[in-house]
PDB file of C-alpha atoms and ligand atoms in Angstrom:
ATOM      1  CA  MET T   1     156.822 158.966 148.663  1.00 89.00           C
ATOM      2  CA  ILE T   2     158.387 158.618 145.237  1.00 95.00           C
ATOM      3  CA  LEU T   3     156.947 156.512 142.433  1.00 95.00           C
ATOM      4  CA  SER T   4     159.467 153.664 142.565  1.00 95.00           C
ATOM      5  CA  GLU T   5     158.938 153.178 146.330  1.00 96.00           C
ATOM      6  CA  VAL T   6     155.157 153.266 146.043  1.00 96.00           C
ATOM      7  CA  LEU T   7     155.304 150.753 143.224  1.00 96.00           C
ATOM      8  CA  GLN T   8     157.532 148.512 145.289  1.00 96.00           C
ATOM      9  CA  SER T   9     155.266 148.554 148.333  1.00 96.00           C
ATOM     10  CA  ALA T  10     152.138 147.938 146.221  1.00 97.00           C
ATOM     11  CA  THR T  11     153.913 144.966 144.618  1.00 97.00           C
ATOM     12  CA  GLN T  12     154.918 143.622 148.049  1.00 97.00           C
ATOM     13  CA  ALA T  13     151.342 143.909 149.324  1.00 97.00           C
ATOM     14  CA  LEU T  14     150.033 141.969 146.310  1.00 97.00           C
ATOM     15  CA  LEU T  15     152.766 139.348 146.691  1.00 96.00           C
ATOM     16  CA  ARG T  16     151.830 138.796 150.338  1.00 95.00           C
ATOM     17  CA  THR T  17     148.313 137.843 149.203  1.00 92.00           C
ATOM     18  CA  ARG T  18     149.873 135.552 146.587  1.00 91.00           C
ATOM     19  CA  ILE T  19     148.508 137.511 143.656  1.00 92.00           C
ATOM     20  CA  ASP T  20     150.095 136.180 140.459  1.00 90.00           C
ATOM     21  CA  ASP T  21     152.093 138.669 138.399  1.00 93.00           C
ATOM     22  CA  ALA T  22     152.095 141.064 141.349  1.00 96.00           C
ATOM     23  CA  SER T  23     154.537 143.524 139.795  1.00 95.00           C
ATOM     24  CA  VAL T  24     152.644 143.780 136.494  1.00 95.00           C
ATOM     25  CA  GLU T  25     149.381 144.195 138.377  1.00 96.00           C
ATOM     26  CA  ALA T  26     150.863 146.914 140.612  1.00 97.00           C
ATOM     27  CA  GLU T  27     152.091 148.713 137.478  1.00 97.00           C
ATOM     28  CA  LEU T  28     148.683 148.492 135.855  1.00 96.00           C
ATOM     29  CA  LEU T  29     146.981 149.920 138.931  1.00 97.00           C
ATOM     30  CA  LEU T  30     149.508 152.741 139.325  1.00 97.00           C
ATOM     31  CA  GLY T  31     149.309 153.425 135.589  1.00 97.00           C
ATOM     32  CA  ARG T  32     145.548 153.823 136.007  1.00 97.00           C
ATOM     33  CA  VAL T  33     145.942 156.267 138.912  1.00 97.00           C
ATOM     34  CA  LEU T  34     148.493 158.397 137.041  1.00 97.00           C
ATOM     35  CA  ARG T  35     146.743 157.899 133.662  1.00 95.00           C
ATOM     36  CA  VAL T  36     149.906 156.723 131.939  1.00 95.00           C
ATOM     37  CA  PRO T  37     150.799 153.426 130.241  1.00 92.00           C
ATOM     38  CA  ARG T  38     152.618 151.125 132.664  1.00 91.00           C
ATOM     39  CA  THR T  39     155.817 151.218 130.595  1.00 90.00           C
ATOM     40  CA  GLN T  40     156.024 154.974 131.167  1.00 93.00           C
ATOM     41  CA  LEU T  41     156.287 154.492 134.937  1.00 94.00           C
ATOM     42  CA  TYR T  42     159.943 153.566 134.536  1.00 92.00           C
ATOM     43  CA  THR T  43     160.784 156.864 132.869  1.00 95.00           C
ATOM     44  CA  GLU T  44     160.040 158.854 136.032  1.00 93.00           C
ATOM     45  CA  PRO T  45     160.945 156.693 139.060  1.00 93.00           C
ATOM     46  CA  GLU T  46     161.706 159.771 141.188  1.00 94.00           C
ATOM     47  CA  ARG T  47     158.314 161.406 140.584  1.00 95.00           C
ATOM     48  CA  VAL T  48     156.758 162.447 143.881  1.00 96.00           C
ATOM     49  CA  LEU T  49     153.183 161.226 144.200  1.00 96.00           C
ATOM     50  CA  THR T  50     150.565 163.484 145.773  1.00 96.00           C
ATOM     51  CA  SER T  51     148.744 162.116 148.794  1.00 95.00           C
ATOM     52  CA  ALA T  52     145.542 161.918 146.697  1.00 97.00           C
ATOM     53  CA  GLU T  53     147.355 159.758 144.122  1.00 97.00           C
ATOM     54  CA  THR T  54     148.783 157.503 146.822  1.00 96.00           C
ATOM     55  CA  LYS T  55     145.360 157.110 148.495  1.00 97.00           C
ATOM     56  CA  HIS T  56     143.756 156.354 145.158  1.00 98.00           C
ATOM     57  CA  LEU T  57     146.363 153.667 144.451  1.00 98.00           C
ATOM     58  CA  TRP T  58     145.848 152.009 147.832  1.00 98.00           C
ATOM     59  CA  ARG T  59     142.078 151.929 147.286  1.00 98.00           C
ATOM     60  CA  LEU T  60     142.685 150.048 144.029  1.00 98.00           C
ATOM     61  CA  VAL T  61     145.299 147.762 145.615  1.00 98.00           C
ATOM     62  CA  GLN T  62     142.831 146.947 148.405  1.00 98.00           C
ATOM     63  CA  ARG T  63     140.208 145.925 145.823  1.00 98.00           C
ATOM     64  CA  ARG T  64     142.777 143.616 144.219  1.00 97.00           C
ATOM     65  CA  LEU T  65     143.708 142.204 147.651  1.00 97.00           C
ATOM     66  CA  ASP T  66     140.005 141.422 148.076  1.00 97.00           C
ATOM     67  CA  HIS T  67     140.447 139.329 144.889  1.00 96.00           C
ATOM     68  CA  GLU T  68     138.611 141.592 142.448  1.00 97.00           C
ATOM     69  CA  PRO T  69     140.174 140.904 139.030  1.00 97.00           C
ATOM     70  CA  THR T  70     142.352 143.736 137.721  1.00 96.00           C
ATOM     71  CA  ALA T  71     140.333 143.767 134.498  1.00 97.00           C
ATOM     72  CA  TYR T  72     137.227 144.807 136.474  1.00 98.00           C
ATOM     73  CA  ILE T  73     139.161 147.404 138.484  1.00 98.00           C
ATOM     74  CA  LEU T  74     140.481 148.914 135.252  1.00 97.00           C
ATOM     75  CA  GLY T  75     137.197 148.377 133.359  1.00 97.00           C
ATOM     76  CA  HIS T  76     139.203 147.142 130.385  1.00 96.00           C
ATOM     77  CA  CYS T  77     140.908 144.083 129.024  1.00 96.00           C
ATOM     78  CA  GLU T  78     142.604 142.994 125.849  1.00 96.00           C
ATOM     79  CA  PHE T  79     141.463 140.133 123.661  1.00 98.00           C
ATOM     80  CA  TYR T  80     142.842 139.256 120.248  1.00 98.00           C
ATOM     81  CA  GLY T  81     144.866 142.494 120.312  1.00 97.00           C
ATOM     82  CA  ILE T  82     141.689 144.562 120.744  1.00 98.00           C
ATOM     83  CA  ASP T  83     140.825 146.667 123.770  1.00 97.00           C
ATOM     84  CA  PHE T  84     137.435 145.871 125.321  1.00 98.00           C
ATOM     85  CA  CYS T  85     135.474 147.752 127.962  1.00 98.00           C
ATOM     86  CA  ILE T  86     134.130 145.335 130.534  1.00 98.00           C
ATOM     87  CA  ASP T  87     132.235 145.468 133.808  1.00 97.00           C
ATOM     88  CA  CYS T  88     130.976 143.042 136.433  1.00 96.00           C
ATOM     89  CA  HIS T  89     128.105 141.988 134.133  1.00 97.00           C
ATOM     90  CA  THR T  90     130.502 140.560 131.564  1.00 98.00           C
ATOM     91  CA  PHE T  91     132.800 137.574 131.800  1.00 97.00           C
ATOM     92  CA  ILE T  92     136.462 138.547 131.247  1.00 98.00           C
ATOM     93  CA  PRO T  93     137.521 137.181 127.829  1.00 98.00           C
ATOM     94  CA  ARG T  94     140.264 134.566 128.209  1.00 96.00           C
ATOM     95  CA  PRO T  95     143.308 134.170 125.971  1.00 95.00           C
ATOM     96  CA  GLU T  96     142.350 130.522 125.299  1.00 95.00           C
ATOM     97  CA  THR T  97     139.231 131.718 123.464  1.00 97.00           C
ATOM     98  CA  GLU T  98     141.486 133.293 120.825  1.00 97.00           C
ATOM     99  CA  LEU T  99     141.814 129.772 119.398  1.00 97.00           C
ATOM    100  CA  LEU T 100     138.057 129.733 118.765  1.00 98.00           C
ATOM    101  CA  VAL T 101     138.332 133.077 116.966  1.00 98.00           C
ATOM    102  CA  GLU T 102     141.241 131.874 114.800  1.00 98.00           C
ATOM    103  CA  LYS T 103     139.403 128.706 113.809  1.00 97.00           C
ATOM    104  CA  ALA T 104     136.248 130.695 113.077  1.00 97.00           C
ATOM    105  CA  MET T 105     138.223 133.011 110.793  1.00 97.00           C
ATOM    106  CA  GLU T 106     139.729 130.073 108.898  1.00 95.00           C
ATOM    107  CA  LEU T 107     136.364 128.416 108.478  1.00 94.00           C
ATOM    108  CA  ALA T 108     134.669 131.652 107.441  1.00 94.00           C
ATOM    109  CA  GLN T 109     137.266 132.160 104.697  1.00 90.00           C
ATOM    110  CA  ARG T 110     136.604 128.643 103.449  1.00 89.00           C
ATOM    111  CA  ILE T 111     132.828 128.938 103.308  1.00 87.00           C
ATOM    112  CA  SER T 112     132.811 132.434 101.786  1.00 84.00           C
ATOM    113  CA  HIS T 113     131.985 132.869  98.118  1.00 81.00           C
ATOM    114  CA  PRO T 114     132.401 136.089  96.183  1.00 81.00           C
ATOM    115  CA  GLY T 115     129.099 137.918  96.132  1.00 81.00           C
ATOM    116  CA  LYS T 116     127.639 136.011  99.088  1.00 85.00           C
ATOM    117  CA  GLN T 117     127.617 137.539 102.522  1.00 89.00           C
ATOM    118  CA  ILE T 118     128.214 135.015 105.272  1.00 95.00           C
ATOM    119  CA  ILE T 119     126.088 135.243 108.374  1.00 97.00           C
ATOM    120  CA  VAL T 120     127.578 134.393 111.740  1.00 98.00           C
ATOM    121  CA  ALA T 121     126.045 134.164 115.208  1.00 98.00           C
ATOM    122  CA  ASP T 122     128.125 134.658 118.357  1.00 98.00           C
ATOM    123  CA  VAL T 123     125.970 133.124 121.055  1.00 98.00           C
ATOM    124  CA  GLY T 124     126.398 134.391 124.616  1.00 98.00           C
ATOM    125  CA  THR T 125     128.521 137.285 123.463  1.00 98.00           C
ATOM    126  CA  GLY T 126     129.169 138.970 126.830  1.00 98.00           C
ATOM    127  CA  CYS T 127     131.288 142.047 126.151  1.00 98.00           C
ATOM    128  CA  GLY T 128     131.297 141.144 122.446  1.00 98.00           C
ATOM    129  CA  ALA T 129     134.867 139.822 122.321  1.00 98.00           C
ATOM    130  CA  ILE T 130     134.314 137.052 119.761  1.00 98.00           C
ATOM    131  CA  ALA T 131     131.772 138.959 117.653  1.00 98.00           C
ATOM    132  CA  LEU T 132     133.956 142.052 117.393  1.00 98.00           C
ATOM    133  CA  SER T 133     137.178 140.188 116.666  1.00 98.00           C
ATOM    134  CA  LEU T 134     135.386 138.413 113.814  1.00 98.00           C
ATOM    135  CA  ALA T 135     133.721 141.594 112.581  1.00 98.00           C
ATOM    136  CA  LEU T 136     137.042 143.429 112.359  1.00 97.00           C
ATOM    137  CA  ALA T 137     138.725 140.531 110.535  1.00 96.00           C
ATOM    138  CA  LEU T 138     135.786 139.718 108.240  1.00 95.00           C
ATOM    139  CA  PRO T 139     134.319 143.057 107.182  1.00 94.00           C
ATOM    140  CA  GLN T 140     132.088 141.336 104.614  1.00 92.00           C
ATOM    141  CA  ALA T 141     130.360 139.138 107.232  1.00 96.00           C
ATOM    142  CA  LYS T 142     127.107 139.967 108.992  1.00 97.00           C
ATOM    143  CA  ILE T 143     127.296 139.112 112.674  1.00 98.00           C
ATOM    144  CA  TYR T 144     124.501 138.570 115.156  1.00 98.00           C
ATOM    145  CA  ALA T 145     125.592 138.604 118.794  1.00 98.00           C
ATOM    146  CA  THR T 146     123.111 137.276 121.322  1.00 98.00           C
ATOM    147  CA  ASP T 147     123.088 137.309 125.100  1.00 98.00           C
ATOM    148  CA  ILE T 148     120.427 136.698 127.702  1.00 98.00           C
ATOM    149  CA  SER T 149     121.811 139.532 129.809  1.00 98.00           C
ATOM    150  CA  ALA T 150     120.696 143.023 128.792  1.00 98.00           C
ATOM    151  CA  SER T 151     123.470 144.502 130.963  1.00 98.00           C
ATOM    152  CA  ALA T 152     126.113 142.507 129.100  1.00 98.00           C
ATOM    153  CA  LEU T 153     124.674 143.660 125.774  1.00 98.00           C
ATOM    154  CA  GLN T 154     124.980 147.274 126.892  1.00 98.00           C
ATOM    155  CA  VAL T 155     128.707 146.719 127.338  1.00 98.00           C
ATOM    156  CA  ALA T 156     128.910 144.910 123.971  1.00 98.00           C
ATOM    157  CA  GLY T 157     127.150 147.936 122.419  1.00 98.00           C
ATOM    158  CA  ILE T 158     129.765 150.300 123.841  1.00 98.00           C
ATOM    159  CA  ASN T 159     132.519 148.113 122.367  1.00 98.00           C
ATOM    160  CA  CYS T 160     130.829 147.920 118.940  1.00 98.00           C
ATOM    161  CA  ARG T 161     130.553 151.709 118.784  1.00 98.00           C
ATOM    162  CA  ARG T 162     134.144 152.242 119.960  1.00 98.00           C
ATOM    163  CA  HIS T 163     135.447 149.941 117.265  1.00 98.00           C
ATOM    164  CA  GLY T 164     133.095 151.169 114.536  1.00 98.00           C
ATOM    165  CA  VAL T 165     131.326 147.853 113.889  1.00 98.00           C
ATOM    166  CA  ASN T 166     127.873 148.757 115.172  1.00 95.00           C
ATOM    167  CA  SER T 167     126.218 148.386 111.778  1.00 96.00           C
ATOM    168  CA  GLN T 168     127.965 145.073 111.077  1.00 98.00           C
ATOM    169  CA  VAL T 169     127.247 143.505 114.471  1.00 98.00           C
ATOM    170  CA  GLU T 170     123.615 143.287 115.501  1.00 98.00           C
ATOM    171  CA  LEU T 171     123.037 142.738 119.212  1.00 98.00           C
ATOM    172  CA  LEU T 172     120.046 140.639 120.187  1.00 98.00           C
ATOM    173  CA  GLN T 173     118.763 139.919 123.669  1.00 98.00           C
ATOM    174  CA  GLY T 174     117.431 136.449 124.376  1.00 98.00           C
ATOM    175  CA  ASN T 175     118.193 132.852 125.229  1.00 98.00           C
ATOM    176  CA  LEU T 176     120.921 131.392 122.971  1.00 98.00           C
ATOM    177  CA  LEU T 177     119.616 131.126 119.371  1.00 98.00           C
ATOM    178  CA  GLU T 178     116.052 132.216 120.126  1.00 98.00           C
ATOM    179  CA  PRO T 179     116.395 135.867 119.078  1.00 98.00           C
ATOM    180  CA  LEU T 180     118.054 135.160 115.686  1.00 98.00           C
ATOM    181  CA  PRO T 181     115.891 136.730 112.956  1.00 98.00           C
ATOM    182  CA  GLN T 182     117.232 134.511 110.143  1.00 97.00           C
ATOM    183  CA  PRO T 183     119.190 131.263 109.679  1.00 97.00           C
ATOM    184  CA  VAL T 184     122.974 131.604 109.883  1.00 97.00           C
ATOM    185  CA  ASP T 185     125.970 129.962 108.177  1.00 96.00           C
ATOM    186  CA  MET T 186     128.183 129.689 111.219  1.00 97.00           C
ATOM    187  CA  ILE T 187     127.641 129.629 114.979  1.00 98.00           C
ATOM    188  CA  VAL T 188     130.491 130.439 117.350  1.00 98.00           C
ATOM    189  CA  ALA T 189     130.019 130.220 121.087  1.00 98.00           C
ATOM    190  CA  ASN T 190     131.891 130.206 124.334  1.00 98.00           C
ATOM    191  CA  LEU T 191     128.932 129.112 126.447  1.00 98.00           C
ATOM    192  CA  PRO T 192     129.129 128.391 130.180  1.00 97.00           C
ATOM    193  CA  TYR T 193     130.689 124.944 130.665  1.00 97.00           C
ATOM    194  CA  ILE T 194     131.828 124.768 134.290  1.00 97.00           C
ATOM    195  CA  LYS T 195     130.327 121.783 136.138  1.00 96.00           C
ATOM    196  CA  ASN T 196     128.452 122.414 139.417  1.00 94.00           C
ATOM    197  CA  CYS T 197     131.044 120.353 141.316  1.00 95.00           C
ATOM    198  CA  GLU T 198     133.925 122.445 139.892  1.00 95.00           C
ATOM    199  CA  PHE T 199     132.599 125.720 141.233  1.00 92.00           C
ATOM    200  CA  LYS T 200     134.149 125.356 144.667  1.00 92.00           C
ATOM    201  CA  ASP T 201     137.592 124.970 143.080  1.00 95.00           C
ATOM    202  CA  LEU T 202     137.438 128.190 141.069  1.00 96.00           C
ATOM    203  CA  SER T 203     139.625 131.039 142.247  1.00 95.00           C
ATOM    204  CA  PRO T 204     137.876 133.713 144.344  1.00 96.00           C
ATOM    205  CA  GLU T 205     138.520 136.102 141.437  1.00 96.00           C
ATOM    206  CA  VAL T 206     136.266 134.007 139.216  1.00 97.00           C
ATOM    207  CA  ARG T 207     133.811 132.649 141.810  1.00 96.00           C
ATOM    208  CA  ASN T 208     133.113 135.900 143.641  1.00 97.00           C
ATOM    209  CA  PHE T 209     133.327 138.421 140.818  1.00 98.00           C
ATOM    210  CA  GLU T 210     132.520 137.003 137.400  1.00 98.00           C
ATOM    211  CA  PRO T 211     128.875 136.490 136.417  1.00 97.00           C
ATOM    212  CA  THR T 212     127.858 132.935 137.429  1.00 95.00           C
ATOM    213  CA  MET T 213     125.449 132.989 134.502  1.00 94.00           C
ATOM    214  CA  ALA T 214     128.401 133.103 132.113  1.00 95.00           C
ATOM    215  CA  LEU T 215     130.158 130.130 133.726  1.00 95.00           C
ATOM    216  CA  ALA T 216     127.675 127.661 135.194  1.00 94.00           C
ATOM    217  CA  GLY T 217     126.895 124.761 132.871  1.00 96.00           C
ATOM    218  CA  GLY T 218     124.935 122.536 135.287  1.00 96.00           C
ATOM    219  CA  GLU T 219     125.681 119.023 136.500  1.00 95.00           C
ATOM    220  CA  ASP T 220     127.962 117.964 133.612  1.00 95.00           C
ATOM    221  CA  GLY T 221     128.755 121.474 132.372  1.00 96.00           C
ATOM    222  CA  LEU T 222     126.916 120.905 129.118  1.00 97.00           C
ATOM    223  CA  ASP T 223     123.398 122.238 129.836  1.00 97.00           C
ATOM    224  CA  LYS T 224     123.750 125.312 127.637  1.00 98.00           C
ATOM    225  CA  ILE T 225     125.548 123.511 124.823  1.00 98.00           C
ATOM    226  CA  GLN T 226     122.772 120.910 124.779  1.00 98.00           C
ATOM    227  CA  GLN T 227     120.065 123.593 124.827  1.00 98.00           C
ATOM    228  CA  MET T 228     121.689 125.315 121.898  1.00 98.00           C
ATOM    229  CA  LEU T 229     121.943 122.065 119.896  1.00 97.00           C
ATOM    230  CA  GLU T 230     118.213 121.563 120.541  1.00 97.00           C
ATOM    231  CA  GLN T 231     117.491 125.029 119.170  1.00 97.00           C
ATOM    232  CA  MET T 232     119.644 124.637 116.048  1.00 95.00           C
ATOM    233  CA  PRO T 233     117.128 123.128 113.607  1.00 92.00           C
ATOM    234  CA  GLY T 234     115.568 126.043 111.739  1.00 93.00           C
ATOM    235  CA  LYS T 235     118.326 128.426 112.826  1.00 96.00           C
ATOM    236  CA  LEU T 236     120.966 127.155 110.387  1.00 95.00           C
ATOM    237  CA  ASN T 237     121.361 127.505 106.660  1.00 93.00           C
ATOM    238  CA  TYR T 238     121.589 124.342 104.581  1.00 87.00           C
ATOM    239  CA  LYS T 239     125.398 124.251 104.681  1.00 88.00           C
ATOM    240  CA  ALA T 240     126.237 125.362 108.170  1.00 94.00           C
ATOM    241  CA  CYS T 241     128.969 124.863 110.718  1.00 95.00           C
ATOM    242  CA  PHE T 242     129.620 125.644 114.332  1.00 97.00           C
ATOM    243  CA  LEU T 243     132.565 126.090 116.660  1.00 98.00           C
ATOM    244  CA  LEU T 244     132.132 125.714 120.396  1.00 98.00           C
ATOM    245  CA  GLU T 245     134.615 126.264 123.189  1.00 98.00           C
ATOM    246  CA  ILE T 246     134.622 123.390 125.684  1.00 97.00           C
ATOM    247  CA  GLY T 247     136.366 122.579 128.951  1.00 95.00           C
ATOM    248  CA  GLN T 248     139.077 120.036 129.613  1.00 94.00           C
ATOM    249  CA  GLY T 249     137.785 116.479 129.253  1.00 94.00           C
ATOM    250  CA  GLN T 250     134.438 117.416 127.683  1.00 97.00           C
ATOM    251  CA  GLY T 251     135.338 116.494 124.084  1.00 97.00           C
ATOM    252  CA  GLY T 252     133.909 112.955 124.154  1.00 97.00           C
ATOM    253  CA  MET T 253     130.604 113.945 125.730  1.00 97.00           C
ATOM    254  CA  VAL T 254     130.122 116.950 123.458  1.00 97.00           C
ATOM    255  CA  THR T 255     130.883 114.812 120.407  1.00 97.00           C
ATOM    256  CA  SER T 256     128.224 112.265 121.358  1.00 96.00           C
ATOM    257  CA  LEU T 257     125.732 115.030 122.158  1.00 97.00           C
ATOM    258  CA  ILE T 258     126.265 116.523 118.711  1.00 97.00           C
ATOM    259  CA  LYS T 259     125.920 113.078 117.118  1.00 96.00           C
ATOM    260  CA  ASN T 260     122.533 112.672 118.869  1.00 95.00           C
ATOM    261  CA  TYR T 261     121.192 115.809 117.259  1.00 94.00           C
ATOM    262  CA  PHE T 262     123.104 115.689 113.967  1.00 94.00           C
ATOM    263  CA  PRO T 263     124.113 112.101 113.140  1.00 93.00           C
ATOM    264  CA  GLN T 264     125.509 113.255 109.774  1.00 90.00           C
ATOM    265  CA  ALA T 265     127.771 115.960 111.275  1.00 94.00           C
ATOM    266  CA  SER T 266     131.493 115.815 110.739  1.00 95.00           C
ATOM    267  CA  ILE T 267     133.081 116.648 114.075  1.00 96.00           C
ATOM    268  CA  GLU T 268     136.636 117.635 114.910  1.00 97.00           C
ATOM    269  CA  LEU T 269     138.194 118.300 118.309  1.00 98.00           C
ATOM    270  CA  ILE T 270     140.808 121.045 118.257  1.00 98.00           C
ATOM    271  CA  TYR T 271     143.505 121.130 120.927  1.00 96.00           C
ATOM    272  CA  ASP T 272     145.129 124.235 122.367  1.00 94.00           C
ATOM    273  CA  LEU T 273     148.882 124.719 122.809  1.00 91.00           C
ATOM    274  CA  GLY T 274     148.702 123.064 126.215  1.00 91.00           C
ATOM    275  CA  GLY T 275     147.303 119.907 124.579  1.00 93.00           C
ATOM    276  CA  ILE T 276     143.814 120.461 126.039  1.00 94.00           C
ATOM    277  CA  GLU T 277     140.760 119.871 123.861  1.00 96.00           C
ATOM    278  CA  ARG T 278     139.413 123.374 123.623  1.00 97.00           C
ATOM    279  CA  VAL T 279     137.209 123.775 120.567  1.00 98.00           C
ATOM    280  CA  VAL T 280     134.711 121.486 118.872  1.00 98.00           C
ATOM    281  CA  LYS T 281     134.108 122.076 115.197  1.00 97.00           C
ATOM    282  CA  GLY T 282     130.943 120.684 113.654  1.00 96.00           C
ATOM    283  CA  ILE T 283     130.265 120.722 109.945  1.00 95.00           C
ATOM    284  CA  LEU T 284     126.778 119.865 108.825  1.00 90.00           C
ATOM    285  CA  TRP T 285     127.393 118.874 105.250  1.00 77.00           C
ATOM    286  CA  GLU T 286     129.384 116.146 103.568  1.00 58.00           C
ATOM    287  CA  GLY T 287     132.766 116.500 101.953  1.00 49.00           C
ATOM    288  CA  VAL T 288     134.297 119.376 103.902  1.00 48.00           C
ATOM    289  CA  ARG T 289     136.468 119.091 106.942  1.00 45.00           C
TER     290      ARG T 289
HETATM  291  N1  LIG Y   1     137.511 129.256 130.601  1.00 71.28           N
HETATM  292  C1  LIG Y   1     136.668 129.769 131.644  1.00 71.28           C
HETATM  293  C2  LIG Y   1     137.289 129.538 132.997  1.00 71.28           C
HETATM  294  O1  LIG Y   1     138.004 128.608 133.170  1.00 71.28           O
HETATM  295  C3  LIG Y   1     135.277 129.162 131.576  1.00 71.28           C
HETATM  296  C4  LIG Y   1     134.568 129.669 130.397  1.00 71.28           C
HETATM  297  C5  LIG Y   1     133.209 129.093 130.213  1.00 71.28           C
HETATM  298  O2  LIG Y   1     132.542 128.536 131.092  1.00 71.28           O
HETATM  299  N2  LIG Y   1     132.792 129.238 129.012  1.00 71.28           N
HETATM  300  O3  LIG Y   1     137.074 130.317 133.908  1.00 71.28           O
END
């Protein structure tokens, strides 16, 4: 069969299982088999595929039909314009988390002083998406990236080496803030925040393939956020701030949680383009917002 026909039948198969963006996904999978960028597929529509190539493609298509996310099949994904290696031990970074990174960059610029290195902790780093994006944008910052999962940290280590930030980003295994060796100026975290009762509504891609540990936030979704707030005293410098990703509708509860632990904190809810409260910013000193 020729390339354009194979691509068409792979797309049809994905469409029948109601896979979103079926044609892009088919292109990505075929691009992987032929080791070419998906845009190049259209330059050789008449190319005759070998039977090994066709079989390989159908094995990948079958995995996608079984709801495995394409990012896991490819072992890669893009976040903040950066390519990340990922595997089944790491949550797939979501585009909505780019808002957290942007806000962290803005805040880091504001709290930086010439001659003073700012220290940031990315808590629950997974594949290192947030830590690395910040490291590349803020070469003067020191970044600690923690995760409880040693397997996730192995993937984060691969990404740090690939992007040349392995001396700037220090990977630490442990629960939330516990492994930090010194107080930090800024904490950024996309901790698990899915409520127990929401799990059944997640897509099979998320529920059956992504690490539950990276998603499950307990009864109200806030177990990990609360645990981290409990650990904060002693882990923060005098003038510190934090940015946390939250789920839809959690802004009020997270704000009151923060107020319990830090009554003096100045708290701001930041909305994403869809109008959903997505990031909570907490500043632990007066006069700056
Ligand atoms: N945004 C993710 C999702 O909807 C959840 C991320 C998280 O729990 N931190 O799948």
